[in-house]
């Protein structure tokens, strides 16, 4: 998929906004999904920060049942695609399709000529029966540090191994360095790029030319609240991205 195809899929000429909901329980997740949809977000990602992935599965099923047309992504915290894709394949076979999987670590190693782990993940994905979109973390927060001089190469290696290369700042809530994003864009050419930390209504326009998707939580949540969207903050981010789409 190229950038044009990605934006066409979401009917969004500007950066696509997918709020990340750190799930506590079904009621809290559902409130935040509803807020995201009311603001016009393209979809949501659910993530399990506080319990094992197995406890997230009933929430995923319930959210899918309530919103069958929702673009629904998931991140099983610290779980690579190798272990996630078979689970997602089974969910899809059971009538609970998940539209995207975001892995913090896509197992890209810019120091190696052969990407054995990433290739194994691609093989498992192909055999899993899951038909969703893979957002793979590259040079991502809390993972193995990558020399900034290798960001371009990392992106270039990752491009054929996932649908949407996904990177971040150095920590949760920390904005990404402009040079890092420029290097990723150069390495990806016309492939889509997602950014998964530090995006706010105030800084989003900085990234609009190079980034195609914002996975955002801290920047749109209530002050000091890890779990709940601030509708005004999300609506402000949506206004900025719509303006970017109208004025490319």
mmCIF file of C-alpha atoms in Angstrom:
data_model
loop_
_atom_site.group_PDB
_atom_site.id
_atom_site.type_symbol
_atom_site.label_atom_id
_atom_site.label_comp_id
_atom_site.label_asym_id
_atom_site.label_seq_id
_atom_site.Cartn_x
_atom_site.Cartn_y
_atom_site.Cartn_z
ATOM 1 C CA UNK A 1 0.000 0.000 0.000
ATOM 2 C CA UNK A 2 1.292 3.473 -0.851
ATOM 3 C CA UNK A 3 0.422 6.759 0.842
ATOM 4 C CA UNK A 4 -2.315 7.577 -1.643
ATOM 5 C CA UNK A 5 -3.978 4.215 -1.094
ATOM 6 C CA UNK A 6 -3.764 4.617 2.674
ATOM 7 C CA UNK A 7 -5.474 8.003 2.671
ATOM 8 C CA UNK A 8 -8.048 6.814 0.137
ATOM 9 C CA UNK A 9 -8.913 3.886 2.424
ATOM 10 C CA UNK A 10 -9.744 6.266 5.268
ATOM 11 C CA UNK A 11 -11.191 9.006 3.049
ATOM 12 C CA UNK A 12 -8.829 11.428 4.772
ATOM 13 C CA UNK A 13 -6.501 13.677 2.759
ATOM 14 C CA UNK A 14 -4.708 14.767 5.933
ATOM 15 C CA UNK A 15 -3.114 12.599 8.635
ATOM 16 C CA UNK A 16 -5.426 9.836 9.838
ATOM 17 C CA UNK A 17 -6.187 10.054 13.575
ATOM 18 C CA UNK A 18 -6.586 6.781 15.493
ATOM 19 C CA UNK A 19 -6.897 7.354 19.249
ATOM 20 C CA UNK A 20 -5.191 4.747 21.428
ATOM 21 C CA UNK A 21 -7.348 3.591 24.340
ATOM 22 C CA UNK A 22 -5.538 2.061 27.308
ATOM 23 C CA UNK A 23 -8.213 -0.365 28.419
ATOM 24 C CA UNK A 24 -9.284 -0.791 32.028
ATOM 25 C CA UNK A 25 -12.599 -2.525 31.420
ATOM 26 C CA UNK A 26 -15.381 -2.682 28.859
ATOM 27 C CA UNK A 27 -17.313 0.290 30.208
ATOM 28 C CA UNK A 28 -14.267 2.585 30.114
ATOM 29 C CA UNK A 29 -13.231 1.336 26.676
ATOM 30 C CA UNK A 30 -16.733 1.829 25.294
ATOM 31 C CA UNK A 31 -16.995 5.397 26.625
ATOM 32 C CA UNK A 32 -13.755 6.305 24.900
ATOM 33 C CA UNK A 33 -14.637 4.568 21.629
ATOM 34 C CA UNK A 34 -17.859 6.584 21.586
ATOM 35 C CA UNK A 35 -15.959 9.824 22.189
ATOM 36 C CA UNK A 36 -13.525 8.998 19.387
ATOM 37 C CA UNK A 37 -16.328 8.325 16.938
ATOM 38 C CA UNK A 38 -18.241 11.459 17.959
ATOM 39 C CA UNK A 39 -15.123 13.510 17.147
ATOM 40 C CA UNK A 40 -14.824 11.925 13.705
ATOM 41 C CA UNK A 41 -11.730 9.806 14.337
ATOM 42 C CA UNK A 42 -11.012 7.194 11.666
ATOM 43 C CA UNK A 43 -10.923 4.366 14.191
ATOM 44 C CA UNK A 44 -9.263 3.339 17.443
ATOM 45 C CA UNK A 45 -6.557 1.077 18.820
ATOM 46 C CA UNK A 46 -7.144 -0.800 22.077
ATOM 47 C CA UNK A 47 -4.141 -1.748 24.227
ATOM 48 C CA UNK A 48 -3.700 -3.752 27.431
ATOM 49 C CA UNK A 49 -1.277 -1.941 29.726
ATOM 50 C CA UNK A 50 -2.656 -3.291 32.976
ATOM 51 C CA UNK A 51 -3.391 -6.967 32.393
ATOM 52 C CA UNK A 52 -2.462 -9.895 30.109
ATOM 53 C CA UNK A 53 -3.669 -9.904 26.524
ATOM 54 C CA UNK A 54 -6.098 -12.735 27.254
ATOM 55 C CA UNK A 55 -8.162 -10.335 29.375
ATOM 56 C CA UNK A 56 -8.388 -7.913 26.474
ATOM 57 C CA UNK A 57 -10.030 -10.434 24.148
ATOM 58 C CA UNK A 58 -13.542 -10.248 25.692
ATOM 59 C CA UNK A 59 -13.368 -6.455 25.448
ATOM 60 C CA UNK A 60 -12.353 -6.693 21.797
ATOM 61 C CA UNK A 61 -15.272 -9.016 21.084
ATOM 62 C CA UNK A 62 -17.752 -6.796 22.919
ATOM 63 C CA UNK A 63 -16.542 -3.633 21.192
ATOM 64 C CA UNK A 64 -16.778 -5.354 17.819
ATOM 65 C CA UNK A 65 -20.299 -6.567 18.617
ATOM 66 C CA UNK A 66 -21.417 -3.056 19.582
ATOM 67 C CA UNK A 67 -19.728 -1.301 16.652
ATOM 68 C CA UNK A 68 -19.575 -3.790 13.768
ATOM 69 C CA UNK A 69 -18.451 -1.114 11.291
ATOM 70 C CA UNK A 70 -15.748 0.390 13.512
ATOM 71 C CA UNK A 71 -12.166 0.397 12.211
ATOM 72 C CA UNK A 72 -10.688 -1.438 15.178
ATOM 73 C CA UNK A 73 -7.012 -1.985 15.874
ATOM 74 C CA UNK A 74 -5.229 -3.609 18.791
ATOM 75 C CA UNK A 75 -1.846 -3.698 20.452
ATOM 76 C CA UNK A 76 -1.103 -6.662 22.700
ATOM 77 C CA UNK A 77 1.550 -5.033 24.839
ATOM 78 C CA UNK A 78 5.053 -6.452 24.233
ATOM 79 C CA UNK A 79 3.705 -9.147 21.887
ATOM 80 C CA UNK A 80 5.190 -9.382 18.409
ATOM 81 C CA UNK A 81 3.208 -10.334 15.354
ATOM 82 C CA UNK A 82 4.536 -13.871 15.584
ATOM 83 C CA UNK A 83 2.330 -14.533 18.611
ATOM 84 C CA UNK A 84 -0.425 -12.027 17.816
ATOM 85 C CA UNK A 85 -1.348 -12.995 14.266
ATOM 86 C CA UNK A 86 -2.578 -16.520 15.092
ATOM 87 C CA UNK A 87 -4.834 -15.034 17.799
ATOM 88 C CA UNK A 88 -6.176 -12.463 15.345
ATOM 89 C CA UNK A 89 -6.721 -15.170 12.743
ATOM 90 C CA UNK A 90 -8.817 -17.169 15.192
ATOM 91 C CA UNK A 91 -10.825 -14.090 16.148
ATOM 92 C CA UNK A 92 -11.543 -13.385 12.501
ATOM 93 C CA UNK A 93 -12.604 -16.980 11.911
ATOM 94 C CA UNK A 94 -14.984 -16.658 14.882
ATOM 95 C CA UNK A 95 -16.630 -13.559 13.401
ATOM 96 C CA UNK A 96 -14.621 -10.905 15.261
ATOM 97 C CA UNK A 97 -12.441 -9.227 12.638
ATOM 98 C CA UNK A 98 -9.727 -6.864 13.879
ATOM 99 C CA UNK A 99 -8.692 -4.327 11.260
ATOM 100 C CA UNK A 100 -5.132 -3.662 12.398
ATOM 101 C CA UNK A 101 -2.397 -4.944 14.653
ATOM 102 C CA UNK A 102 0.217 -2.562 16.033
ATOM 103 C CA UNK A 103 3.363 -4.170 17.410
ATOM 104 C CA UNK A 104 5.818 -2.006 19.328
ATOM 105 C CA UNK A 105 8.663 -4.097 17.929
ATOM 106 C CA UNK A 106 8.526 -5.444 14.385
ATOM 107 C CA UNK A 107 11.933 -7.085 14.977
ATOM 108 C CA UNK A 108 13.740 -5.065 12.330
ATOM 109 C CA UNK A 109 17.503 -5.121 12.852
ATOM 110 C CA UNK A 110 19.308 -2.575 10.733
ATOM 111 C CA UNK A 111 22.647 -4.156 11.714
ATOM 112 C CA UNK A 112 21.828 -7.390 9.887
ATOM 113 C CA UNK A 113 21.739 -8.176 6.175
ATOM 114 C CA UNK A 114 19.032 -10.831 6.657
ATOM 115 C CA UNK A 115 15.886 -9.984 8.640
ATOM 116 C CA UNK A 116 15.235 -13.477 9.982
ATOM 117 C CA UNK A 117 12.803 -12.573 12.795
ATOM 118 C CA UNK A 118 10.805 -10.084 10.740
ATOM 119 C CA UNK A 119 10.591 -12.593 7.887
ATOM 120 C CA UNK A 120 9.327 -15.269 10.297
ATOM 121 C CA UNK A 121 6.647 -12.845 11.499
ATOM 122 C CA UNK A 122 5.632 -12.280 7.868
ATOM 123 C CA UNK A 123 5.388 -16.045 7.340
ATOM 124 C CA UNK A 124 3.210 -16.500 10.433
ATOM 125 C CA UNK A 125 0.991 -13.649 9.318
ATOM 126 C CA UNK A 126 0.497 -15.185 5.882
ATOM 127 C CA UNK A 127 -0.480 -18.530 7.426
ATOM 128 C CA UNK A 128 -2.707 -17.110 10.166
ATOM 129 C CA UNK A 129 -5.737 -16.322 8.038
ATOM 130 C CA UNK A 130 -5.860 -12.801 9.437
ATOM 131 C CA UNK A 131 -6.549 -10.161 6.774
ATOM 132 C CA UNK A 132 -5.927 -6.936 8.696
ATOM 133 C CA UNK A 133 -3.298 -4.220 8.428
ATOM 134 C CA UNK A 134 0.082 -4.518 10.174
ATOM 135 C CA UNK A 135 1.524 -1.440 11.877
ATOM 136 C CA UNK A 136 5.084 -2.450 12.791
ATOM 137 C CA UNK A 137 7.160 -0.560 15.345
ATOM 138 C CA UNK A 138 10.608 0.448 14.096
ATOM 139 C CA UNK A 139 13.140 2.438 16.172
ATOM 140 C CA UNK A 140 10.344 2.546 18.719
ATOM 141 C CA UNK A 141 10.235 3.761 22.312
ATOM 142 C CA UNK A 142 11.248 1.279 25.052
ATOM 143 C CA UNK A 143 12.802 -1.073 22.467
ATOM 144 C CA UNK A 144 16.424 -1.617 21.426
ATOM 145 C CA UNK A 145 17.977 1.807 20.729
ATOM 146 C CA UNK A 146 18.757 2.520 17.078
ATOM 147 C CA UNK A 147 21.581 4.816 16.035
ATOM 148 C CA UNK A 148 19.946 7.903 14.479
ATOM 149 C CA UNK A 149 22.322 7.558 11.570
ATOM 150 C CA UNK A 150 20.528 4.284 10.782
ATOM 151 C CA UNK A 151 16.951 5.581 10.783
ATOM 152 C CA UNK A 152 16.840 5.861 7.003
ATOM 153 C CA UNK A 153 18.122 2.311 6.601
ATOM 154 C CA UNK A 154 15.735 0.972 9.255
ATOM 155 C CA UNK A 155 12.751 2.412 7.426
ATOM 156 C CA UNK A 156 13.992 1.150 4.081
ATOM 157 C CA UNK A 157 14.406 -2.393 5.438
ATOM 158 C CA UNK A 158 11.006 -2.340 7.140
ATOM 159 C CA UNK A 159 8.982 -1.135 4.173
ATOM 160 C CA UNK A 160 8.316 -4.508 2.473
ATOM 161 C CA UNK A 161 7.749 -6.350 5.756
ATOM 162 C CA UNK A 162 4.659 -4.519 7.017
ATOM 163 C CA UNK A 163 1.818 -2.315 5.828
ATOM 164 C CA UNK A 164 2.520 0.793 7.893
ATOM 165 C CA UNK A 165 5.927 1.471 9.399
ATOM 166 C CA UNK A 166 5.323 2.980 12.839
ATOM 167 C CA UNK A 167 7.819 4.950 14.906
ATOM 168 C CA UNK A 168 7.802 7.176 17.971
ATOM 169 C CA UNK A 169 9.638 9.622 20.159
ATOM 170 C CA UNK A 170 11.982 8.380 22.849
ATOM 171 C CA UNK A 171 9.232 7.780 25.431
ATOM 172 C CA UNK A 172 5.472 7.843 25.961
ATOM 173 C CA UNK A 173 4.225 11.378 25.480
ATOM 174 C CA UNK A 174 7.559 12.589 24.060
ATOM 175 C CA UNK A 175 7.420 14.105 20.599
ATOM 176 C CA UNK A 176 9.532 12.657 17.816
ATOM 177 C CA UNK A 177 12.583 14.499 16.568
ATOM 178 C CA UNK A 178 11.974 16.228 13.230
ATOM 179 C CA UNK A 179 15.162 14.772 11.758
ATOM 180 C CA UNK A 180 14.047 11.233 12.657
ATOM 181 C CA UNK A 181 10.738 11.694 10.871
ATOM 182 C CA UNK A 182 12.471 13.176 7.825
ATOM 183 C CA UNK A 183 14.865 10.218 7.703
ATOM 184 C CA UNK A 184 11.998 7.747 7.955
ATOM 185 C CA UNK A 185 10.103 9.491 5.195
ATOM 186 C CA UNK A 186 13.171 9.424 2.945
ATOM 187 C CA UNK A 187 13.711 5.731 3.661
ATOM 188 C CA UNK A 188 10.082 4.818 3.032
ATOM 189 C CA UNK A 189 9.614 6.686 -0.196
ATOM 190 C CA UNK A 190 5.872 6.600 -0.930
ATOM 191 C CA UNK A 191 4.960 4.049 1.768
ATOM 192 C CA UNK A 192 2.781 5.173 4.694
ATOM 193 C CA UNK A 193 4.304 6.209 8.023
ATOM 194 C CA UNK A 194 2.584 6.279 11.414
ATOM 195 C CA UNK A 195 3.722 8.164 14.505
ATOM 196 C CA UNK A 196 2.800 6.804 17.920
ATOM 197 C CA UNK A 197 3.976 9.210 20.586
ATOM 198 C CA UNK A 198 4.016 12.866 21.490
ATOM 199 C CA UNK A 199 1.440 14.089 18.978
ATOM 200 C CA UNK A 200 -0.695 16.983 20.230
ATOM 201 C CA UNK A 201 -3.020 19.520 18.639
ATOM 202 C CA UNK A 202 -0.222 22.042 19.078
ATOM 203 C CA UNK A 203 2.545 20.157 17.232
ATOM 204 C CA UNK A 204 0.681 17.947 14.750
ATOM 205 C CA UNK A 205 1.137 20.340 11.843
ATOM 206 C CA UNK A 206 4.915 19.884 12.101
ATOM 207 C CA UNK A 207 4.568 16.286 10.985
ATOM 208 C CA UNK A 208 1.747 16.549 8.479
ATOM 209 C CA UNK A 209 3.793 16.387 5.286
ATOM 210 C CA UNK A 210 5.695 13.260 6.290
ATOM 211 C CA UNK A 211 3.354 11.319 8.605
ATOM 212 C CA UNK A 212 0.184 9.615 7.394
ATOM 213 C CA UNK A 213 -1.304 8.389 10.671
ATOM 214 C CA UNK A 214 -1.255 9.593 14.267
ATOM 215 C CA UNK A 215 -1.686 6.937 16.972
ATOM 216 C CA UNK A 216 -2.378 9.247 19.875
ATOM 217 C CA UNK A 217 -3.244 8.926 23.559
ATOM 218 C CA UNK A 218 -1.384 11.287 25.927
ATOM 219 C CA UNK A 219 -1.818 14.262 23.604
ATOM 220 C CA UNK A 220 -5.623 13.959 23.577
ATOM 221 C CA UNK A 221 -6.270 12.594 27.063
ATOM 222 C CA UNK A 222 -7.391 14.519 30.104
ATOM 223 C CA UNK A 223 -4.544 16.093 32.069
ATOM 224 C CA UNK A 224 -2.896 13.499 34.277
ATOM 225 C CA UNK A 225 -5.279 10.785 33.072
ATOM 226 C CA UNK A 226 -3.751 7.836 31.197
ATOM 227 C CA UNK A 227 -7.099 6.289 30.356
ATOM 228 C CA UNK A 228 -9.661 8.830 29.212
ATOM 229 C CA UNK A 229 -9.986 11.044 26.159
ATOM 230 C CA UNK A 230 -10.534 14.774 26.564
ATOM 231 C CA UNK A 231 -13.132 15.512 23.858
ATOM 232 C CA UNK A 232 -11.920 19.091 23.421
ATOM 233 C CA UNK A 233 -8.327 17.957 22.866
ATOM 234 C CA UNK A 234 -9.345 15.329 20.351
ATOM 235 C CA UNK A 235 -11.611 17.738 18.506
ATOM 236 C CA UNK A 236 -8.752 20.248 18.345
ATOM 237 C CA UNK A 237 -6.461 17.608 16.812
ATOM 238 C CA UNK A 238 -9.140 16.647 14.313
ATOM 239 C CA UNK A 239 -9.471 20.310 13.244
ATOM 240 C CA UNK A 240 -5.718 20.540 12.685
ATOM 241 C CA UNK A 241 -5.600 17.380 10.566
ATOM 242 C CA UNK A 242 -8.601 18.477 8.501
ATOM 243 C CA UNK A 243 -6.883 21.800 7.844
ATOM 244 C CA UNK A 244 -3.735 19.941 6.770
ATOM 245 C CA UNK A 245 -5.795 17.877 4.371
ATOM 246 C CA UNK A 246 -7.427 20.969 2.925
ATOM 247 C CA UNK A 247 -4.098 22.756 2.512
ATOM 248 C CA UNK A 248 -1.520 20.091 1.547
#
